[in-house]
Coordinates of C-alpha atoms in Angstrom, one line a residue:
M24 CA 0.0 0.0 0.0
T25 CA 1.7 3.2 -1.2
I26 CA 0.5 6.4 0.6
D27 CA 0.8 9.9 -0.8
S28 CA 0.8 12.0 2.4
E29 CA -0.6 15.0 0.5
Q30 CA -3.9 13.2 0.0
I31 CA -4.3 11.9 3.5
N32 CA -7.0 13.7 5.6
F33 CA -7.0 13.8 9.3
K34 CA -9.8 16.3 10.2
L35 CA -13.2 16.7 8.7
T36 CA -13.2 20.3 7.5
D37 CA -16.4 21.9 6.1
A38 CA -15.1 21.4 2.6
L39 CA -14.2 17.7 3.2
W40 CA -17.5 17.2 4.9
E41 CA -19.3 18.4 1.8
E42 CA -17.0 16.1 -0.4
M43 CA -17.5 13.1 1.9
S44 CA -21.3 13.5 2.1
E45 CA -21.3 12.3 -1.5
F46 CA -20.4 8.8 -0.1
E47 CA -23.6 8.6 2.0
G48 CA -25.9 5.9 0.7
V49 CA -23.3 4.3 -1.6
P50 CA -23.2 0.5 -1.3
I51 CA -20.0 -1.3 -0.4
A52 CA -18.9 -3.7 -3.0
S53 CA -16.1 -5.3 -0.9
L54 CA -13.6 -4.6 1.8
V55 CA -10.1 -5.6 2.8
V56 CA -8.9 -5.5 6.4
W57 CA -5.1 -5.2 7.0
D58 CA -3.4 -7.1 9.8
S59 CA -1.5 -4.0 10.9
S60 CA -2.3 -0.3 11.2
L61 CA -0.4 2.9 10.6
V62 CA -1.1 3.9 14.2
D63 CA 0.6 0.7 15.7
D64 CA 3.9 2.5 16.2
R65 CA 2.3 5.3 18.1
L66 CA 0.6 3.1 20.7
D67 CA 2.2 2.5 24.1
D68 CA 1.9 -1.3 24.2
P69 CA 2.9 -3.8 21.5
V70 CA 0.0 -4.8 19.3
T71 CA -1.0 -8.4 18.7
D72 CA -3.8 -9.8 16.7
E73 CA -5.6 -10.6 20.0
N74 CA -5.4 -7.1 21.5
R75 CA -5.7 -5.1 18.3
I76 CA -8.2 -2.2 18.5
Y77 CA -7.2 -0.2 15.5
V78 CA -7.2 -1.5 11.9
D79 CA -6.6 -0.2 8.5
F80 CA -9.0 -1.2 5.8
E81 CA -10.1 -0.4 2.3
L82 CA -13.8 0.1 1.4
Y83 CA -14.4 -0.7 -2.3
L84 CA -17.7 1.1 -3.2
D85 CA -20.1 0.1 -6.0
D86 CA -19.4 3.3 -7.9
Q87 CA -15.7 2.5 -8.4
R88 CA -14.6 4.8 -5.6
M89 CA -12.5 3.5 -2.7
L90 CA -11.8 4.8 0.8
E91 CA -8.5 3.9 2.4
L92 CA -9.1 4.1 6.1
Y93 CA -6.3 4.2 8.7
G94 CA -6.3 3.8 12.4
V95 CA -10.0 2.8 12.6
A96 CA -11.8 1.6 15.7
V97 CA -15.0 -0.4 15.2
L98 CA -17.9 0.1 17.6
E99 CA -21.3 -1.6 17.7
D100 CA -23.0 1.6 18.9
E101 CA -22.3 5.0 20.5
T102 CA -22.1 3.6 24.0
S103 CA -20.0 0.5 23.4
D104 CA -16.3 0.1 23.6
A105 CA -14.3 -0.6 20.5
L106 CA -14.2 -4.2 19.4
V107 CA -10.9 -6.0 20.4
G108 CA -9.0 -8.5 18.3
L109 CA -8.4 -8.7 14.6
D110 CA -10.7 -11.7 14.2
N111 CA -13.6 -10.0 16.0
I112 CA -13.1 -6.8 14.0
G113 CA -12.8 -8.7 10.7
R114 CA -15.9 -10.8 11.4
A115 CA -18.0 -7.8 12.3
L116 CA -17.0 -5.9 9.2
S117 CA -17.4 -9.0 7.0
R118 CA -20.9 -9.8 8.4
L119 CA -22.0 -6.2 7.5
A120 CA -20.5 -6.4 4.0
E121 CA -22.1 -9.7 3.3
N122 CA -25.5 -8.3 4.2
G123 CA -25.5 -5.5 1.7
A124 CA -23.6 -2.8 3.6
F125 CA -23.5 0.8 2.6
I126 CA -22.3 4.1 4.1
Q127 CA -25.3 5.2 6.0
E128 CA -23.9 8.5 7.3
I129 CA -20.8 10.7 7.4
A130 CA -20.3 12.1 10.9
A131 CA -17.6 13.7 13.0
D132 CA -16.5 13.2 16.6
Q133 CA -15.8 16.0 19.1
D134 CA -12.3 16.4 17.6
D135 CA -13.6 16.8 14.0
S136 CA -12.3 13.4 13.1
L137 CA -14.2 11.4 10.5
V138 CA -16.7 8.8 11.7
L139 CA -18.3 6.5 9.1
I140 CA -21.6 4.9 10.1
L141 CA -21.9 1.7 8.1
Q142 CA -25.2 -0.1 7.9
D143 CA -26.5 -3.3 6.3
Q144 CA -29.9 -4.3 4.8
E145 CA -31.0 -5.7 8.2
N146 CA -30.4 -2.2 9.8
K147 CA -27.3 -3.4 11.8
R148 CA -24.8 -0.7 12.1
L149 CA -21.1 -0.2 13.0
L150 CA -19.5 3.1 13.9
T151 CA -16.0 3.5 12.6
P152 CA -14.0 6.5 14.0
V153 CA -11.2 7.1 11.5
T154 CA -7.7 8.5 12.4
A155 CA -6.9 9.3 8.7
W156 CA -8.3 8.5 5.3
L157 CA -8.0 9.2 1.6
A158 CA -10.4 8.7 -1.2
T159 CA -9.4 7.2 -4.6
T160 CA -10.8 4.9 -7.3
W161 CA -10.4 1.3 -8.2
D162 CA -10.5 -0.7 -11.4
A163 CA -10.5 -4.3 -10.2
L164 CA -11.2 -5.8 -6.8
P165 CA -8.3 -7.5 -5.1
E166 CA -8.5 -11.3 -4.7
E167 CA -8.6 -11.1 -0.9
T168 CA -11.8 -9.2 -0.4
V169 CA -15.0 -9.8 1.6

């Protein structure tokens, strides 16, 4: 994964909010969860698959756009703690994707960081606060997608 730091976004400005709002309602074609995160080196304790809270993943959208998401926590709702463990996080995201997930809402937390609210056809939702992201396009899905 090559990253152009000039395209990476960390805060949801008014202009970015307007741009990101175009993603609302767009179905997710597939996703890929990485087994490491760009934020791993900034954490105090060593990260293992079992204690992982933050993941990086790519959302491949039906309209050929892709969101590369970095340092993402996955929560079942506003009051729950983040899911822990790479397997648990991967399963939760996979279940949502397999049930016709889409980006239900673009939101921001108290620090103006991006929060994607993902929802499936059964109205199950996941909140995904994002440390950093970039938007790009895709031509073909990678082989290891959900």
